[in-house]
Amino acid sequence: MSARSVSDPGFVIQPEEIVALINRKRRGSTTAMVEGAIFAAIAIVFNLLFYYVPFIGIFINLVMPLPVVICGIRNGLRYSILSTVVATAIIAMVINPIHALFFLAVFGIMGVVLGECVHRDLPAKKLFWYSTLGGLISIGLNLVLALYVMGINPVEMMFSQLDAAVPQMTRSVGGFLGADQAATFGRQMAENIQLMKLILPGAMILVAPCLVLLNYWLARKVMARAGVQLHGFPPAERWGLPFGTAILYIVSLIGLQYCTSSGIRNWLYTASANVWAICSMLLVVQGLVGVYWWMKKNNKPMAWFRIIFIVALFVPICSLALTYVGGYDILFDPRGVRKHKNRSEQHE
């Protein structure tokens, strides 16, 4: 087109320029529709694997929103919604309508929100919180659909199966450990299940940000292969939780100890346990960040960090130690995260 302004009286758009613009727009929309269909097909394959291959389905469930996310990143909100609707309709035909409804409510919403946040190039903090909110809404819809559409309580079903499995596990280990040790094992398993029932709300809240981070990380990898570089989150050594996280951990721990010693089992006990569980997990992450920063600062082998990370997943005393490291890091700020944040705000 001519470089002259449209307000120029002598400015005239030639017919061939109009045709070129229309064709370019048509090619863009056609490409977006084709990509939307491809991502819908990938979502359908994911659902088929989840439904018919149980072992693989456990891992597929973690990345189910990914096709919708990538479609939204490349083509925007409209085409990600269309892709999700098409996938839902075909899933309803090839699997069943209930499964399709769960896919739409749980993974469709999360994928659409995350994809649109990245497409709009939102800052990392807003992207994370908006997508996490979408994930929490999805999890809530999952429970509502299970209760009112299928007429089942998935939480009660899961724990009833676990309760039934404890005696079987006790009998199976009885031949190796002896009667007394097997009975102790059974009591410990029953106590762990009761603890899981207690902190389930907190665990469900933590699922949403974990899924958001996993799918965003995978989307970055996929888009990088396509030649598109997405913004990453700040470097790990710049991560920092609010000061109130450590205070909430201390208050919830005091409340939990008080309720336990007093034999109180009301809403205060449940709330304290869930806040404590959430803050504990956050402090473990903060502790890992602090360890990573210290090892990087002192040029220590990063292989040790990987070992610490793996051990923390399976050894409670290690995760407890990281909780205290995270609390120290928040309270005393040895990495200078708050100072760096304050300087950035002053410059702005």
Coordinates of C-alpha atoms in Angstrom, one line a residue:
M1 CA 0.0 0.0 0.0
S2 CA 1.0 3.6 -0.4
A3 CA 2.9 5.2 2.4
R4 CA 0.7 8.3 2.2
S5 CA -1.9 9.0 5.0
V6 CA -5.5 8.0 4.5
S7 CA -6.4 11.6 5.3
D8 CA -4.5 12.7 2.2
P9 CA -7.1 13.8 -0.4
G10 CA -5.0 12.2 -3.1
F11 CA -4.9 8.9 -1.3
V12 CA -6.6 6.1 -3.2
I13 CA -6.6 2.4 -2.4
Q14 CA -6.1 0.4 -5.5
P15 CA -8.5 -2.6 -6.2
E16 CA -5.6 -5.1 -6.3
E17 CA -4.5 -3.9 -2.8
I18 CA -8.0 -4.5 -1.4
V19 CA -8.0 -8.0 -2.9
A20 CA -4.5 -8.7 -1.5
L21 CA -5.7 -7.6 2.0
I22 CA -8.8 -9.8 1.8
N23 CA -6.8 -12.8 0.6
R24 CA -4.2 -12.3 3.4
K25 CA -7.0 -12.2 6.0
R26 CA -8.7 -15.2 4.5
R27 CA -5.4 -17.2 4.5
G28 CA -4.9 -16.2 8.2
S29 CA -8.3 -17.3 9.3
T30 CA -8.1 -20.5 7.2
T31 CA -4.7 -21.4 8.8
A32 CA -6.2 -20.7 12.2
M33 CA -9.2 -23.0 11.5
V34 CA -6.9 -25.8 10.2
E35 CA -4.6 -25.5 13.3
G36 CA -7.7 -25.5 15.5
A37 CA -8.9 -28.7 13.9
I38 CA -5.5 -30.3 14.4
F39 CA -5.3 -29.3 18.1
A40 CA -8.9 -30.6 18.5
A41 CA -7.8 -34.0 17.0
I42 CA -4.8 -34.1 19.4
A43 CA -7.1 -33.4 22.3
I44 CA -9.4 -36.3 21.1
V45 CA -6.4 -38.6 21.0
F46 CA -5.4 -37.6 24.5
N47 CA -8.9 -38.4 25.7
L48 CA -8.9 -41.8 24.0
L49 CA -5.6 -42.7 25.6
F50 CA -6.9 -41.5 29.0
Y51 CA -10.1 -43.5 28.7
Y52 CA -8.8 -46.8 27.2
V53 CA -5.2 -47.0 28.5
P54 CA -5.4 -46.5 32.2
F55 CA -1.6 -46.5 33.0
I56 CA -0.8 -43.9 30.3
G57 CA -4.0 -42.0 31.3
I58 CA -2.5 -41.0 34.6
F59 CA 0.2 -39.0 32.8
I60 CA -2.0 -37.8 30.0
N61 CA -4.3 -36.3 32.6
L62 CA -1.6 -33.9 33.6
V63 CA -1.2 -32.5 30.0
M64 CA -4.8 -32.7 28.8
P65 CA -5.1 -28.9 28.5
L66 CA -2.0 -28.6 26.4
P67 CA -3.5 -28.7 22.9
V68 CA -6.1 -26.1 23.8
V69 CA -3.3 -23.9 25.4
I70 CA -1.1 -24.0 22.2
C71 CA -4.1 -23.3 20.0
G72 CA -5.0 -20.3 22.1
I73 CA -1.4 -19.1 22.1
R74 CA -1.1 -19.3 18.3
N75 CA -4.6 -18.1 17.3
G76 CA -6.3 -16.4 20.2
L77 CA -9.5 -16.9 22.2
R78 CA -12.0 -17.5 19.4
Y79 CA -10.2 -20.4 17.8
S80 CA -9.2 -22.0 21.1
I81 CA -12.9 -22.0 22.1
L82 CA -13.9 -23.4 18.7
S83 CA -11.3 -26.1 19.0
T84 CA -12.4 -27.0 22.5
V85 CA -16.1 -27.2 21.4
V86 CA -15.3 -29.4 18.4
A87 CA -13.2 -31.7 20.5
T88 CA -15.9 -31.9 23.1
A89 CA -18.6 -32.8 20.5
I90 CA -16.5 -35.6 18.9
I91 CA -15.4 -37.0 22.4
A92 CA -19.1 -37.2 23.2
M93 CA -19.7 -39.3 20.1
V94 CA -16.6 -41.6 20.4
I95 CA -16.4 -42.0 24.1
N96 CA -19.5 -40.7 26.0
P97 CA -21.2 -37.4 26.7
I98 CA -20.3 -37.4 30.4
H99 CA -16.6 -37.7 29.7
A100 CA -16.9 -34.9 27.1
L101 CA -18.6 -32.7 29.6
F102 CA -15.8 -33.3 32.2
F103 CA -13.2 -32.5 29.5
L104 CA -15.0 -29.2 28.6
A105 CA -15.5 -28.1 32.2
V106 CA -12.1 -29.2 33.7
F107 CA -9.4 -29.0 31.0
G108 CA -11.2 -26.8 28.4
I109 CA -11.5 -23.9 30.7
M110 CA -8.0 -24.1 32.1
G111 CA -6.5 -24.4 28.6
V112 CA -8.5 -21.5 27.1
V113 CA -7.6 -19.2 30.0
L114 CA -3.9 -20.1 30.0
G115 CA -3.7 -19.9 26.2
E116 CA -5.4 -16.5 26.1
C117 CA -3.2 -15.1 28.9
V118 CA -0.1 -16.0 26.9
H119 CA -1.6 -14.8 23.6
R120 CA -2.2 -11.4 25.2
D121 CA 1.4 -11.4 26.4
L122 CA 0.4 -10.8 30.1
P123 CA 3.2 -10.4 32.7
A124 CA 4.3 -13.6 34.3
K125 CA 2.6 -12.8 37.6
K126 CA -0.8 -12.0 36.1
L127 CA -0.6 -15.0 33.7
F128 CA 0.1 -17.3 36.7
W129 CA -2.7 -16.0 38.9
Y130 CA -5.4 -15.7 36.1
S131 CA -4.6 -19.2 34.9
T132 CA -4.6 -20.6 38.4
L133 CA -8.0 -19.0 39.0
G134 CA -9.2 -20.7 35.9
G135 CA -7.8 -24.0 37.1
L136 CA -9.5 -23.7 40.5
I137 CA -12.8 -22.9 38.7
S138 CA -12.3 -26.1 36.6
I139 CA -11.6 -28.2 39.6
G140 CA -14.7 -26.9 41.3
L141 CA -16.8 -27.6 38.2
N142 CA -15.4 -31.1 38.2
L143 CA -16.8 -31.8 41.7
V144 CA -20.1 -30.1 40.9
L145 CA -20.6 -32.2 37.7
A146 CA -19.7 -35.4 39.6
L147 CA -22.2 -34.6 42.4
Y148 CA -25.1 -33.4 40.3
V149 CA -24.7 -34.9 36.9
M150 CA -23.4 -38.4 37.8
G151 CA -24.7 -38.5 41.3
I152 CA -21.5 -39.6 42.9
N153 CA -19.1 -38.1 45.3
P154 CA -15.6 -38.7 43.9
V155 CA -13.9 -37.8 47.1
E156 CA -15.9 -40.4 49.2
M157 CA -15.4 -43.0 46.4
M158 CA -11.6 -42.5 46.4
F159 CA -11.3 -42.7 50.2
S160 CA -13.7 -45.7 50.5
Q161 CA -11.4 -47.6 48.1
L162 CA -8.3 -46.6 50.1
D163 CA -10.0 -47.7 53.3
A164 CA -10.9 -51.0 51.7
A165 CA -7.3 -51.4 50.5
V166 CA -5.7 -51.0 53.9
P167 CA -6.6 -54.5 55.3
Q168 CA -5.5 -56.1 52.1
M169 CA -2.1 -54.3 52.2
T170 CA -1.7 -55.2 55.9
R171 CA -2.3 -58.9 55.1
S172 CA 0.1 -58.8 52.1
V173 CA 2.9 -57.4 54.2
G174 CA 2.1 -59.6 57.2
G175 CA 4.1 -62.4 55.6
F176 CA 7.2 -60.3 55.5
L177 CA 7.0 -58.2 58.6
G178 CA 5.3 -60.4 61.2
A179 CA 2.0 -59.8 62.9
D180 CA 3.0 -57.0 65.2
Q181 CA 4.8 -55.0 62.6
A182 CA 2.0 -55.6 60.1
A183 CA -0.5 -54.2 62.6
T184 CA 1.6 -51.1 63.2
F185 CA 1.8 -50.7 59.4
G186 CA -1.9 -50.9 59.1
R187 CA -2.4 -48.3 61.8
Q188 CA 0.0 -45.9 60.1
M189 CA -1.7 -46.4 56.8
A190 CA -5.1 -45.6 58.4
E191 CA -3.7 -42.5 60.1
N192 CA -2.2 -41.3 56.8
I193 CA -5.6 -41.8 55.0
Q194 CA -7.3 -39.7 57.8
L195 CA -4.7 -37.0 57.3
M196 CA -5.3 -37.1 53.5
K197 CA -9.0 -36.7 54.1
L198 CA -8.3 -33.7 56.4
I199 CA -6.0 -31.8 54.0
L200 CA -7.7 -32.7 50.8
P201 CA -9.1 -29.1 50.2
G202 CA -5.6 -27.7 50.5
A203 CA -4.2 -30.3 48.2
M204 CA -6.8 -29.6 45.6
I205 CA -6.0 -25.9 45.7
L206 CA -2.3 -26.7 45.1
V207 CA -3.2 -28.9 42.0
A208 CA -4.3 -25.9 39.9
P209 CA -1.0 -23.9 40.0
C210 CA 1.0 -27.1 39.5
L211 CA -1.0 -27.9 36.3
V212 CA -0.6 -24.3 35.1
L213 CA 3.2 -24.4 35.5
L214 CA 3.5 -27.8 33.9
N215 CA 1.4 -26.9 30.9
Y216 CA 3.0 -23.5 30.4
W217 CA 6.5 -25.1 30.6
L218 CA 5.5 -27.7 28.0
A219 CA 3.9 -25.0 25.8
R220 CA 7.1 -23.0 25.8
K221 CA 9.0 -26.1 24.7
V222 CA 6.5 -26.8 21.9
M223 CA 6.4 -23.2 20.7
A224 CA 10.2 -23.0 20.8
R225 CA 10.4 -25.9 18.4
A226 CA 8.1 -23.9 16.1
G227 CA 10.4 -20.9 16.3
V228 CA 8.4 -18.8 18.7
Q229 CA 10.0 -17.8 22.0
L230 CA 7.6 -17.2 24.9
H231 CA 8.4 -15.2 27.9
G232 CA 9.6 -17.3 30.8
F233 CA 9.1 -16.8 34.5
P234 CA 11.7 -14.8 36.4
P235 CA 14.9 -16.7 37.3
A236 CA 14.5 -19.1 40.2
E237 CA 16.9 -17.1 42.4
R238 CA 14.5 -14.1 42.0
W239 CA 11.5 -16.1 43.3
G240 CA 10.1 -14.9 46.6
L241 CA 6.9 -15.6 48.5
P242 CA 5.1 -12.9 50.5
F243 CA 6.3 -12.3 54.1
G244 CA 2.8 -13.3 55.3
T245 CA 3.4 -16.9 54.1
A246 CA 5.8 -17.6 57.0
I247 CA 3.4 -15.9 59.5
L248 CA 0.5 -17.9 58.2
Y249 CA 2.6 -21.1 58.6
I250 CA 3.4 -20.2 62.2
V251 CA -0.2 -19.2 63.1
S252 CA -1.7 -22.4 61.5
L253 CA 0.9 -24.6 63.2
I254 CA -0.1 -23.0 66.6
G255 CA -3.8 -23.5 65.8
L256 CA -3.2 -27.1 64.8
Q257 CA -1.2 -27.9 67.9
Y258 CA -3.8 -26.2 70.1
C259 CA -6.7 -28.2 68.5
T260 CA -4.8 -31.5 68.7
S261 CA -3.9 -31.0 72.4
S262 CA -7.4 -29.9 73.3
G263 CA -9.2 -32.6 71.3
I264 CA -11.0 -30.1 69.2
R265 CA -12.1 -31.4 65.8
N266 CA -14.2 -28.6 64.4
W267 CA -13.8 -26.1 61.5
L268 CA -10.8 -24.5 63.2
Y269 CA -8.9 -27.8 63.2
T270 CA -9.7 -28.4 59.5
A271 CA -8.8 -24.8 58.5
S272 CA -5.6 -24.9 60.5
A273 CA -4.6 -28.2 59.0
N274 CA -5.2 -27.1 55.4
V275 CA -3.5 -23.7 55.8
W276 CA -0.6 -25.4 57.4
A277 CA -0.4 -28.0 54.5
I278 CA -0.5 -25.3 51.8
C279 CA 2.1 -23.1 53.6
S280 CA 4.3 -26.1 54.2
M281 CA 4.4 -26.9 50.5
L282 CA 5.1 -23.3 49.6
L283 CA 7.9 -23.1 52.1
V284 CA 9.5 -26.3 50.8
V285 CA 9.5 -24.6 47.3
Q286 CA 11.0 -21.5 48.9
G287 CA 13.6 -23.6 50.6
L288 CA 14.6 -25.3 47.4
V289 CA 14.9 -21.9 45.8
G290 CA 17.2 -20.7 48.6
V291 CA 19.3 -23.9 48.3
Y292 CA 19.6 -23.4 44.6
W293 CA 20.6 -19.8 45.0
W294 CA 23.3 -20.7 47.6
M295 CA 24.7 -23.5 45.5
K296 CA 24.8 -21.3 42.4
K297 CA 26.4 -18.4 44.3
N298 CA 29.1 -20.7 45.7
N299 CA 29.7 -22.6 42.5
K300 CA 28.6 -25.9 44.0
P301 CA 27.8 -28.9 41.7
M302 CA 24.2 -28.7 40.7
A303 CA 24.0 -32.5 40.8
W304 CA 23.7 -32.2 44.6
F305 CA 20.6 -30.0 44.1
R306 CA 18.9 -32.6 42.0
I307 CA 19.7 -35.2 44.7
I308 CA 18.2 -32.9 47.4
F309 CA 15.1 -32.3 45.3
I310 CA 14.5 -36.1 44.8
V311 CA 15.2 -36.9 48.5
A312 CA 12.8 -34.1 49.6
L313 CA 10.0 -35.8 47.7
F314 CA 10.3 -39.1 49.6
V315 CA 12.0 -38.3 52.9
P316 CA 9.8 -36.3 55.3
I317 CA 12.7 -35.0 57.5
C318 CA 14.3 -33.5 54.4
S319 CA 11.2 -31.7 53.3
L320 CA 10.7 -30.5 56.9
A321 CA 14.3 -29.1 56.9
L322 CA 13.5 -27.3 53.6
T323 CA 10.4 -25.8 55.2
Y324 CA 12.6 -24.2 57.9
V325 CA 15.1 -23.0 55.2
G326 CA 12.2 -21.5 53.3
G327 CA 10.9 -19.8 56.4
Y328 CA 14.3 -18.3 57.1
D329 CA 14.6 -17.2 53.5
I330 CA 11.3 -15.3 53.7
L331 CA 11.8 -13.8 57.1
F332 CA 15.4 -12.6 56.7
D333 CA 15.6 -12.2 52.9
P334 CA 19.3 -13.3 52.5
R335 CA 18.9 -13.2 48.7
G336 CA 17.7 -9.6 48.7
V337 CA 14.5 -10.3 46.8
R338 CA 12.4 -7.7 48.6
K339 CA 15.2 -5.1 48.3
H340 CA 15.3 -5.8 44.5
K341 CA 11.5 -5.5 44.3
N342 CA 11.5 -2.2 46.1
R343 CA 14.2 -0.8 43.9
S344 CA 12.2 -1.9 40.8
E345 CA 9.1 -0.2 42.1
Q346 CA 10.9 3.0 42.8
H347 CA 12.4 3.1 39.3
E348 CA 8.9 2.6 37.9

